Backbone as CSV, one residue per row, in Angstrom:
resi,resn,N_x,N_y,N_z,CA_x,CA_y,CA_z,C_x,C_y,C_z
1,UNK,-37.850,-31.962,104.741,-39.300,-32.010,104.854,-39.950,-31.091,103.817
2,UNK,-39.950,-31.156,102.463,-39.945,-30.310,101.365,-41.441,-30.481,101.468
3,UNK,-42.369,-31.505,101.980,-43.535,-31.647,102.131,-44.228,-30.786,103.062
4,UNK,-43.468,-29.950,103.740,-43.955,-29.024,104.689,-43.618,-27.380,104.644
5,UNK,-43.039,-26.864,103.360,-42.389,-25.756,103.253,-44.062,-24.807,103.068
6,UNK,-45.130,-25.359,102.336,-45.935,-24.500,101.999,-46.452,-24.103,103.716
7,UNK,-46.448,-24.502,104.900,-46.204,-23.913,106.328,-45.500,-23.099,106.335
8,UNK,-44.248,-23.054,105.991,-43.409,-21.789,106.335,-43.791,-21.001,105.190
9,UNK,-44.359,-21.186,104.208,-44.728,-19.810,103.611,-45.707,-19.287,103.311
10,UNK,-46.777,-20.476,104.213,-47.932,-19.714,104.988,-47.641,-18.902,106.084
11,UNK,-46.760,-18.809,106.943,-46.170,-18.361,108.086,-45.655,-16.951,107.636
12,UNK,-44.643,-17.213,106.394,-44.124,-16.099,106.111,-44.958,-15.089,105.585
13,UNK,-46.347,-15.106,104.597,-47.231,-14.650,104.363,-48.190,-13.520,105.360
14,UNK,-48.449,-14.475,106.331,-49.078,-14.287,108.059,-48.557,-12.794,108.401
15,UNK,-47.431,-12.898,108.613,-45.677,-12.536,109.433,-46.295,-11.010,108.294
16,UNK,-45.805,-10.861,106.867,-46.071,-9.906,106.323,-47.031,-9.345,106.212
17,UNK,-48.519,-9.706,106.413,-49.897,-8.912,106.480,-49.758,-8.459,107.928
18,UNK,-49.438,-9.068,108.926,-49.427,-8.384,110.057,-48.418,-7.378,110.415
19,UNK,-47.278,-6.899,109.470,-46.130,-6.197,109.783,-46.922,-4.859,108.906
20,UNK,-47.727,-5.563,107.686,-48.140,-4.422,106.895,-49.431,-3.679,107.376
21,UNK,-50.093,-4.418,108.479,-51.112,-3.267,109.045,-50.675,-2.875,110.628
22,UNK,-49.174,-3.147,110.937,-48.822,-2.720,112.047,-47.584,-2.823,111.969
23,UNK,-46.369,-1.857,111.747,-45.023,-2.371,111.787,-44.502,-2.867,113.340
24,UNK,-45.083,-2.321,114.151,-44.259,-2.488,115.304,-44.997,-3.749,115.943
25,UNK,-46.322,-4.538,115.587,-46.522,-5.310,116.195,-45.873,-6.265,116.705
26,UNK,-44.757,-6.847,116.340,-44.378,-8.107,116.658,-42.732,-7.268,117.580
27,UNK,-42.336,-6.147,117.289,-41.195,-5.587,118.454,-42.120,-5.560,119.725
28,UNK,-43.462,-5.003,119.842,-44.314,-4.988,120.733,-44.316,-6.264,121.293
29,UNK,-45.137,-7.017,120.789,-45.274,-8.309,121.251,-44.490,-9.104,121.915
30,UNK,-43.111,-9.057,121.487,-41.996,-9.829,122.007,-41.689,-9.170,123.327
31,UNK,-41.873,-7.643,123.799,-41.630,-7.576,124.972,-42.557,-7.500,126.364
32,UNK,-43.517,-7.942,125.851,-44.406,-8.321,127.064,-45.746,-9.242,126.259
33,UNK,-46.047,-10.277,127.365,-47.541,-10.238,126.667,-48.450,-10.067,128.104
34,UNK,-49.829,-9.299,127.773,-50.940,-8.958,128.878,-51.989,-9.412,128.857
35,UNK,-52.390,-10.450,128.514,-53.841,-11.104,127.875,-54.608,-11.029,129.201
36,UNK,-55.696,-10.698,129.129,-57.197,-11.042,129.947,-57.558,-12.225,130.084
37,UNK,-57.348,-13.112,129.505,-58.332,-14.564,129.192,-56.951,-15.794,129.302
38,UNK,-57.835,-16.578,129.932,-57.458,-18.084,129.577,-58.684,-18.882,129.245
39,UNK,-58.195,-19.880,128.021,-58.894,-20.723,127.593,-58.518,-21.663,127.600
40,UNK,-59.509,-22.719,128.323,-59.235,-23.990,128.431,-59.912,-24.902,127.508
41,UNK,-59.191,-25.299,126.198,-60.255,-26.252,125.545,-60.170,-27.390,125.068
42,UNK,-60.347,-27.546,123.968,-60.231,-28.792,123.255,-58.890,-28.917,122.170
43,UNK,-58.072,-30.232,122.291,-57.060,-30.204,121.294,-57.515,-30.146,120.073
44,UNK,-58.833,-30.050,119.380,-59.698,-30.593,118.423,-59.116,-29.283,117.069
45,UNK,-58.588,-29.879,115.980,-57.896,-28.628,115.320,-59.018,-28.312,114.437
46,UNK,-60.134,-28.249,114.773,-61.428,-27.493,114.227,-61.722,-26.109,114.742
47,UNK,-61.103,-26.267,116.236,-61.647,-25.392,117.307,-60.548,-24.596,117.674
48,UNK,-60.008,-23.579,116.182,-58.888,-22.650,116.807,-59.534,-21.640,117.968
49,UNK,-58.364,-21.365,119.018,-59.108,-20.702,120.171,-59.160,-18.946,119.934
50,UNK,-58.071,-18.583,119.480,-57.849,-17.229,118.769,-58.774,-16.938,117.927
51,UNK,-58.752,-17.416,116.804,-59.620,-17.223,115.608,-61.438,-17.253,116.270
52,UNK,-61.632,-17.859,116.767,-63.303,-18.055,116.810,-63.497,-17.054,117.844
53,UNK,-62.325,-16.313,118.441,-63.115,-15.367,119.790,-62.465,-13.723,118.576
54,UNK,-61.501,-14.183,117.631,-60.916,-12.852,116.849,-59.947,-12.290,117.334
55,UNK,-59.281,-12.767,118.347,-57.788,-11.919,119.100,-56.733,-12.515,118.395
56,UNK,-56.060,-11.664,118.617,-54.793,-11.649,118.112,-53.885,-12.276,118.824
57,UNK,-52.397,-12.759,118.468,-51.342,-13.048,119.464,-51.283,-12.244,120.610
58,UNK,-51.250,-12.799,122.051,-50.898,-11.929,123.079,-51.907,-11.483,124.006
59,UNK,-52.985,-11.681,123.515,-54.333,-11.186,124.175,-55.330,-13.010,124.286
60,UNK,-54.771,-13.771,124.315,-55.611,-15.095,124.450,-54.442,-16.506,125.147
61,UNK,-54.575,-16.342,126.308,-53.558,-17.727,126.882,-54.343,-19.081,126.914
62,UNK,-53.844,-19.451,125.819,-54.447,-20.953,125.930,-53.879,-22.353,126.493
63,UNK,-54.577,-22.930,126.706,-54.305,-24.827,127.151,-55.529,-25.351,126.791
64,UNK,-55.080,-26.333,126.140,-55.635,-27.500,124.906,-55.504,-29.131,125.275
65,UNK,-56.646,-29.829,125.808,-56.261,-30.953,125.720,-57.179,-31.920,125.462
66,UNK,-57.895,-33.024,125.214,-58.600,-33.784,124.687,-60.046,-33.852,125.740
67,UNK,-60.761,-33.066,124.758,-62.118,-32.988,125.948,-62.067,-31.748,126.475
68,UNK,-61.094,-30.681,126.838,-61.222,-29.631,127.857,-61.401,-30.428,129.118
69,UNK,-60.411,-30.885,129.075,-61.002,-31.563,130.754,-59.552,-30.408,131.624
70,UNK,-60.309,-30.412,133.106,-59.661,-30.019,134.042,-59.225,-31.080,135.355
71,UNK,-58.041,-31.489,135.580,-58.552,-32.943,136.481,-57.159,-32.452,137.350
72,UNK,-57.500,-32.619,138.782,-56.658,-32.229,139.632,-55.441,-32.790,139.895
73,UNK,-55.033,-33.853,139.141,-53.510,-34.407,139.110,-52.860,-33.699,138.078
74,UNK,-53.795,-33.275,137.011,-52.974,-32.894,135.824,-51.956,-31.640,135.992
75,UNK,-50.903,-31.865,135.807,-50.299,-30.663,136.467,-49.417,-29.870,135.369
76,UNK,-49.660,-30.333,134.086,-49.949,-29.245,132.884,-50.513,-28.201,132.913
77,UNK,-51.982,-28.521,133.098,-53.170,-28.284,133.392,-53.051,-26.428,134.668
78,UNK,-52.599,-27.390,135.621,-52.665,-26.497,136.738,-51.479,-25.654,136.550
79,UNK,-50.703,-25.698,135.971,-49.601,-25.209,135.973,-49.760,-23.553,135.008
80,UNK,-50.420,-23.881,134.188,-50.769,-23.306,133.116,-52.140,-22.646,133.693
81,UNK,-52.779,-22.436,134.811,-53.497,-21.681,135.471,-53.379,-21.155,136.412
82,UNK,-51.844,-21.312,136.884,-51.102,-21.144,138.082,-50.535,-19.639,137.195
83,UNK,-49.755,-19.914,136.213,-48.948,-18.932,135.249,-50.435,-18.031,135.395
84,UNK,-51.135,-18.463,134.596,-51.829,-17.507,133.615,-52.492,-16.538,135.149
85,UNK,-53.255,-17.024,136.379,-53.804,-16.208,137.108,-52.853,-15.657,138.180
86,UNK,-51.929,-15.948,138.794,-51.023,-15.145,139.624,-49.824,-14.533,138.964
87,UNK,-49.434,-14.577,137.642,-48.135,-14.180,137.057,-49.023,-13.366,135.931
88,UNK,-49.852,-13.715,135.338,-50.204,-12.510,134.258,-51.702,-11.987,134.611
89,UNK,-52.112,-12.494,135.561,-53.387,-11.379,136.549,-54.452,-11.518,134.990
90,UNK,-54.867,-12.696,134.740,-56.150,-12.806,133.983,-57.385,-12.675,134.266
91,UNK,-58.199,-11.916,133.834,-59.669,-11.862,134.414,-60.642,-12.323,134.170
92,UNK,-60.463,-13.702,133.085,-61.305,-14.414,132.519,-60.829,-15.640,132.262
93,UNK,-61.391,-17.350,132.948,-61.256,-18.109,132.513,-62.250,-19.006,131.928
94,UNK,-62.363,-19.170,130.532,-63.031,-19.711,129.719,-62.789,-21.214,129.728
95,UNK,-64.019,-22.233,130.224,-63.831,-23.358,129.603,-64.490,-23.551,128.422
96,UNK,-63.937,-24.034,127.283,-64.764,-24.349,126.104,-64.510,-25.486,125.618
97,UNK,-65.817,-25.885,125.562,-65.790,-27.277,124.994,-66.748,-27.262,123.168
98,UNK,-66.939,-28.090,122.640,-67.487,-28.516,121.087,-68.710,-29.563,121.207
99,UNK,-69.869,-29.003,120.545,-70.329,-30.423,120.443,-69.923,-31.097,119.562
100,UNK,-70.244,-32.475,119.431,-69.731,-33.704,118.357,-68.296,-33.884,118.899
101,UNK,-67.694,-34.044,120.676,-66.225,-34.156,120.809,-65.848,-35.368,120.799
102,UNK,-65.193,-35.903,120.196,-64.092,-37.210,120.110,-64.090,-38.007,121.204
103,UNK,-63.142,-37.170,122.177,-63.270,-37.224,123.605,-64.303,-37.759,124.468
104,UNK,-65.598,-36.740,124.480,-66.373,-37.489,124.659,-67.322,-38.670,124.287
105,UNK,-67.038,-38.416,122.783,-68.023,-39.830,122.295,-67.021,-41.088,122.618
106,UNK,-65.843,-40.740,122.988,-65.040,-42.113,123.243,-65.737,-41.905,124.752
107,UNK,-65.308,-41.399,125.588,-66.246,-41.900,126.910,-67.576,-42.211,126.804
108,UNK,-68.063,-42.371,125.893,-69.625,-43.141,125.697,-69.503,-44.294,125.471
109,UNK,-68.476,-44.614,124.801,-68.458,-45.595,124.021,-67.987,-47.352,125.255
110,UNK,-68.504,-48.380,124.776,-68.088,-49.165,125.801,-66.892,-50.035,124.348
111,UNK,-66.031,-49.481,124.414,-64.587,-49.736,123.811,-63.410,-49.524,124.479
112,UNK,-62.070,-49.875,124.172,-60.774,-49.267,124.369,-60.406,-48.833,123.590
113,UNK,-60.008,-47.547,124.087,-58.953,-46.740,122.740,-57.626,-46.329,123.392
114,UNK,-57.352,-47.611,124.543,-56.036,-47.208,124.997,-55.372,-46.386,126.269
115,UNK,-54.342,-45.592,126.049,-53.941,-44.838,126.674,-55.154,-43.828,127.273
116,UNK,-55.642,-43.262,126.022,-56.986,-42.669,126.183,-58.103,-42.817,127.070
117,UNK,-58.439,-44.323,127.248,-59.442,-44.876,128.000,-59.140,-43.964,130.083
118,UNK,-57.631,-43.894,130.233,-57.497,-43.644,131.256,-57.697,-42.172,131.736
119,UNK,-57.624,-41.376,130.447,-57.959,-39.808,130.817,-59.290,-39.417,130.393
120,UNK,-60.131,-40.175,129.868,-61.654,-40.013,129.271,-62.493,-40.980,130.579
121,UNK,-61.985,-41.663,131.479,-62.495,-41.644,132.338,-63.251,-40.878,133.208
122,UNK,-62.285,-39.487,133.310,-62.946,-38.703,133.992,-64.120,-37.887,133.500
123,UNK,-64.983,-38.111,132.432,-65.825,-38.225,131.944,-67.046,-38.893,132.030
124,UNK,-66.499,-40.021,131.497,-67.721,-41.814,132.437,-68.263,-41.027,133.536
125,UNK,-67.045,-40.795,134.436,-67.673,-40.291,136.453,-68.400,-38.842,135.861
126,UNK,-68.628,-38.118,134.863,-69.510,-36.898,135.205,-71.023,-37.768,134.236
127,UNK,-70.432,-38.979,132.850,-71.644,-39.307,132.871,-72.364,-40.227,133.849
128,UNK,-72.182,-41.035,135.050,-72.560,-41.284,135.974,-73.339,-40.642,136.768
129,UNK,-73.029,-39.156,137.050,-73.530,-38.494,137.582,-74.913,-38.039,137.350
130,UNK,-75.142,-37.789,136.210,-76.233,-37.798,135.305,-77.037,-38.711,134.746
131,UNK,-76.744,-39.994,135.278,-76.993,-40.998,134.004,-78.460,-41.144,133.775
132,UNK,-79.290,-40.619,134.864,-80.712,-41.229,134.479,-81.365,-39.976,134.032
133,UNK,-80.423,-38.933,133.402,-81.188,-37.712,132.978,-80.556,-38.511,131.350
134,UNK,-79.040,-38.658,131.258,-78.954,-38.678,130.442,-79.516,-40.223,129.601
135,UNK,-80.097,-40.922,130.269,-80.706,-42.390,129.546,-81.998,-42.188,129.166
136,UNK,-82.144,-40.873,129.807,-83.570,-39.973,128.874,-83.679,-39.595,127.343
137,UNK,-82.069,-39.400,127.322,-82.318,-39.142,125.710,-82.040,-40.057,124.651
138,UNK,-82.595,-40.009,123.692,-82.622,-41.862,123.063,-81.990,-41.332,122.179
139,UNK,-82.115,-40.287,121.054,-81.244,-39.849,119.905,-79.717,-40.100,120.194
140,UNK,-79.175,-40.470,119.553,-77.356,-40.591,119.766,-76.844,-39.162,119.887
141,UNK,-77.186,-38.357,119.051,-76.594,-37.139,118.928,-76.726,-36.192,119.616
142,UNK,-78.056,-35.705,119.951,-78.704,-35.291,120.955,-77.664,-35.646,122.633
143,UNK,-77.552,-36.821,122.716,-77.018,-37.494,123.995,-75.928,-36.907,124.427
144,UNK,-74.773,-37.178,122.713,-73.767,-36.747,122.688,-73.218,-35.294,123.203
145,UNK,-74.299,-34.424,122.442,-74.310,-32.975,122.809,-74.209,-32.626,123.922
146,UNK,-75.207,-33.567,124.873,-75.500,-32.693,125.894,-74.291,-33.167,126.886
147,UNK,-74.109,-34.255,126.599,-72.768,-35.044,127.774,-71.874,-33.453,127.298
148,UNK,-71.243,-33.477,126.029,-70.487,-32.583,125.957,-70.933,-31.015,126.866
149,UNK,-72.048,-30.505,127.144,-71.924,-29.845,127.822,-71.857,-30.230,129.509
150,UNK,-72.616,-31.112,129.689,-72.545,-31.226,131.016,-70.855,-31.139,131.337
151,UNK,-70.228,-32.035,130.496,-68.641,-31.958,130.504,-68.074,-30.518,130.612
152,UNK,-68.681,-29.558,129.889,-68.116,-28.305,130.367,-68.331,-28.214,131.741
153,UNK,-69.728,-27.863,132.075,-69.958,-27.311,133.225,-68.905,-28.511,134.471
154,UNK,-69.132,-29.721,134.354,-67.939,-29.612,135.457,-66.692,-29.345,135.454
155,UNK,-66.426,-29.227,134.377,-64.610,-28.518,134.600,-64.874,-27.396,134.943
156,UNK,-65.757,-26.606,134.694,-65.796,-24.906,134.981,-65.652,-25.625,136.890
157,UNK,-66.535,-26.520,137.201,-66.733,-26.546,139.024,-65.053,-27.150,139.423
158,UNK,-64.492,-28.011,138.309,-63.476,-28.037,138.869,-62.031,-27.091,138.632
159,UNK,-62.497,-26.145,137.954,-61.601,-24.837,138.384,-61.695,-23.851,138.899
160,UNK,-62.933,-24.358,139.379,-63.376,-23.258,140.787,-63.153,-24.243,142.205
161,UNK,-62.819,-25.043,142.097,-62.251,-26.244,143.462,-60.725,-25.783,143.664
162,UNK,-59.763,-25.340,142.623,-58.478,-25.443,142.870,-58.055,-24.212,143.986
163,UNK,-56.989,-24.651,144.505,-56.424,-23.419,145.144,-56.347,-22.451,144.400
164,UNK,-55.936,-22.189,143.280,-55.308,-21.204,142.342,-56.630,-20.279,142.388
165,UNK,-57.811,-20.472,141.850,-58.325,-19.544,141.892,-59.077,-18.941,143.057
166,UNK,-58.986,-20.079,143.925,-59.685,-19.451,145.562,-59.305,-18.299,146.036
167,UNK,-57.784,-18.796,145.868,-56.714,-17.526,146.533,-56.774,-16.574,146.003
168,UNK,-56.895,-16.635,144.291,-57.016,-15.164,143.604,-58.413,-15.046,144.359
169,UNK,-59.325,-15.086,144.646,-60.330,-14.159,145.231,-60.290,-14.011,146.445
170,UNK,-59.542,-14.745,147.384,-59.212,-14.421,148.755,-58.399,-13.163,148.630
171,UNK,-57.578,-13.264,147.840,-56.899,-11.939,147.267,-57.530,-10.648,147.456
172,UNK,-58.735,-10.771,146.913,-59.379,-9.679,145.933,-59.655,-9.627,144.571
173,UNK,-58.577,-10.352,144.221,-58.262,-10.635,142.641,-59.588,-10.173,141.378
174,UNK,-59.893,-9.650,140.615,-61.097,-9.864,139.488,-60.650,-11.446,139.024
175,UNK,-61.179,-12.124,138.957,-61.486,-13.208,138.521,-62.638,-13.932,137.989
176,UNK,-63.372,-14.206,136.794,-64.353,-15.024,136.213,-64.412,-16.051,135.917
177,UNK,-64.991,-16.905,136.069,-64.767,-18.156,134.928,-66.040,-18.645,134.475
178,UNK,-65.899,-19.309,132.853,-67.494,-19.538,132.086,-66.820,-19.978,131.707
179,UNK,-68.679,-21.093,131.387,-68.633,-22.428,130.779,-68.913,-22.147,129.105
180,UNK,-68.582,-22.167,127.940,-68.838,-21.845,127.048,-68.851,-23.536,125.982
181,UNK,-69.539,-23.003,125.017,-69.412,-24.627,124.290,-69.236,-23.981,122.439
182,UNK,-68.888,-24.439,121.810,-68.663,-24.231,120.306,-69.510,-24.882,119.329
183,UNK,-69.677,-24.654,118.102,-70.617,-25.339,117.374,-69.659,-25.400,116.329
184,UNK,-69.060,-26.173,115.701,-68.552,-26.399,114.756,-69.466,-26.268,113.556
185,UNK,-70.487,-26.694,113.670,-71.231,-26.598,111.929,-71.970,-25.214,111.741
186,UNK,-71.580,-24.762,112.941,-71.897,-22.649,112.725,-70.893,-21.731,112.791
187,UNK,-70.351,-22.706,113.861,-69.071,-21.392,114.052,-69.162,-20.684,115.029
188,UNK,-70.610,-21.118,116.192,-70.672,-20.138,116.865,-70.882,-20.241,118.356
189,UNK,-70.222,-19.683,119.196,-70.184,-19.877,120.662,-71.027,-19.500,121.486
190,UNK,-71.286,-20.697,122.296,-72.711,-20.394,122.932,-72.615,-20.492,124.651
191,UNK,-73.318,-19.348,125.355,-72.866,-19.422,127.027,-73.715,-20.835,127.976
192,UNK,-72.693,-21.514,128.142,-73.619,-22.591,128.659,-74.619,-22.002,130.336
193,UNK,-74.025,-21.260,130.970,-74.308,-21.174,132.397,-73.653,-19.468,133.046
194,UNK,-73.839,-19.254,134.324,-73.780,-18.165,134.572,-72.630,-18.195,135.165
195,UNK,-71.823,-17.115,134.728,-70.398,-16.623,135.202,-70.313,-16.939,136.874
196,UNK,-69.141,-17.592,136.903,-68.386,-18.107,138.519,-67.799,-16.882,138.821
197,UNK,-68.244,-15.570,139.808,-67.001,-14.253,140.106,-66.321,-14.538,141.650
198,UNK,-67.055,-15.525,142.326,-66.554,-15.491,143.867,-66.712,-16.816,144.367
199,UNK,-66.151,-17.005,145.575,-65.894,-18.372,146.499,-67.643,-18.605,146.883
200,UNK,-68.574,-17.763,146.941,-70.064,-17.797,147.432,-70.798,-18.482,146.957
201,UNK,-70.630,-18.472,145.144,-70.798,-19.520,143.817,-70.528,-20.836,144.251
202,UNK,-69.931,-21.494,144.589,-68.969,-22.578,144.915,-69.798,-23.457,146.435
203,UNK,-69.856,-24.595,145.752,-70.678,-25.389,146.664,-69.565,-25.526,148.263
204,UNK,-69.686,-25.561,148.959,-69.646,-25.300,150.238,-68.256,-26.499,150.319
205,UNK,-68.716,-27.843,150.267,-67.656,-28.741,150.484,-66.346,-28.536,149.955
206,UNK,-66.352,-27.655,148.685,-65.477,-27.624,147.961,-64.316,-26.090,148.375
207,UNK,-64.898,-25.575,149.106,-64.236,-24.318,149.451,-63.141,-24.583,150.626
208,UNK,-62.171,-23.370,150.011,-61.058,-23.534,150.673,-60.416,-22.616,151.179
209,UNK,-61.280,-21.803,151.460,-61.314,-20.393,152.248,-61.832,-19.913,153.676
């Protein structure tokens, strides 16, 4: 794969600026990692999750999948919030989503794109939910945007539905979670809504405490 070596010596490059403003970083690193945060976002390789918040390896646990969606069969998904809040005691879960997402402009769209069509569904059902706010807006782009946030804000409600994080606050646990959204043509992250800290937040039907 001689077509792919300039990776490994971008890698190897990486590897040496970070040894040269820290020798021990990476002996460090390898024997524990303690991160604060999980981020849940988009597979979208515009939207590195490290880079746009500035952390380093070890301090940012991510899961990436088309849309930031959170959907209660997915058990990637949960699994990877199961790890991150009872095994490494995170105190922040970030959903972030992009405007202009793929994802979602395919759930706008009345097309098939496949395999796809079956996990961008769960999308359609949050634009349903909305639909006569969102048939308010006539601009395409505009539309687009905002589905993409509304799309945050319900994954933030549906990772405040799961057991995983109930229990961390039945616990006691510190636990947060925010809806955040990205701007690709700035660069810059914007708070969609007000931080989730307790089961009290959480609409009533959905509690499991």
């Amino acid at each position: 794969m001689p077509e792919l070596e300039e990776l490994f010596q971008n890698n190897r490059a990486w590897a040496d600026q970070i040894k040269a403003e820290d020798p021990q970083f990476f002996a460090t690193l390898s024997k524990q990692q303690a991160p604060e945060y999980l981020w849940i976002g988009c597979a979208d390789s515009r939207v590195p999750a490290n880079e746009i918040v500035g952390l380093m390896p070890g301090e940012l646990f991510v899961h990436r999948n088309v849309a930031n969606l959170v959907i209660q069969t997915d058990l990637n998904c949960l699994s990877v919030m199961q790890f991150a809040v009872e095994y490494l005691k995170v105190k922040h879960i970030m959903v972030t989503g992009h405007y202009g997402c793929g994802g979602v402009k395919a759930a706008l769209a009345n097309q098939q794109y496949g395999l796809l069509d079956y996990w961008v569904r769960n999308i359609r059902e949050v634009y349903l939910k909305h639909q006569d706010a969102m048939d308010e807006i006539a601009d395409d782009t505009q539309r687009l945007d905002r589905m993409c946030e509304l799309n945050v804000m319900e994954q933030v409600a549906n990772v405040t539905h799961t057991n995983i994080v109930q229990n961390a606050w039945k616990r006691g646990q510190e636990l947060t979670v925010h809806g955040w959204i990205y701007s690709i043509e700035d660069g810059i992250l914007r708070n969609l809504m007000k931080p989730i800290t307790g089961i009290e937040q959480v609409d009533e039907r959905y509690r499991m405490i």
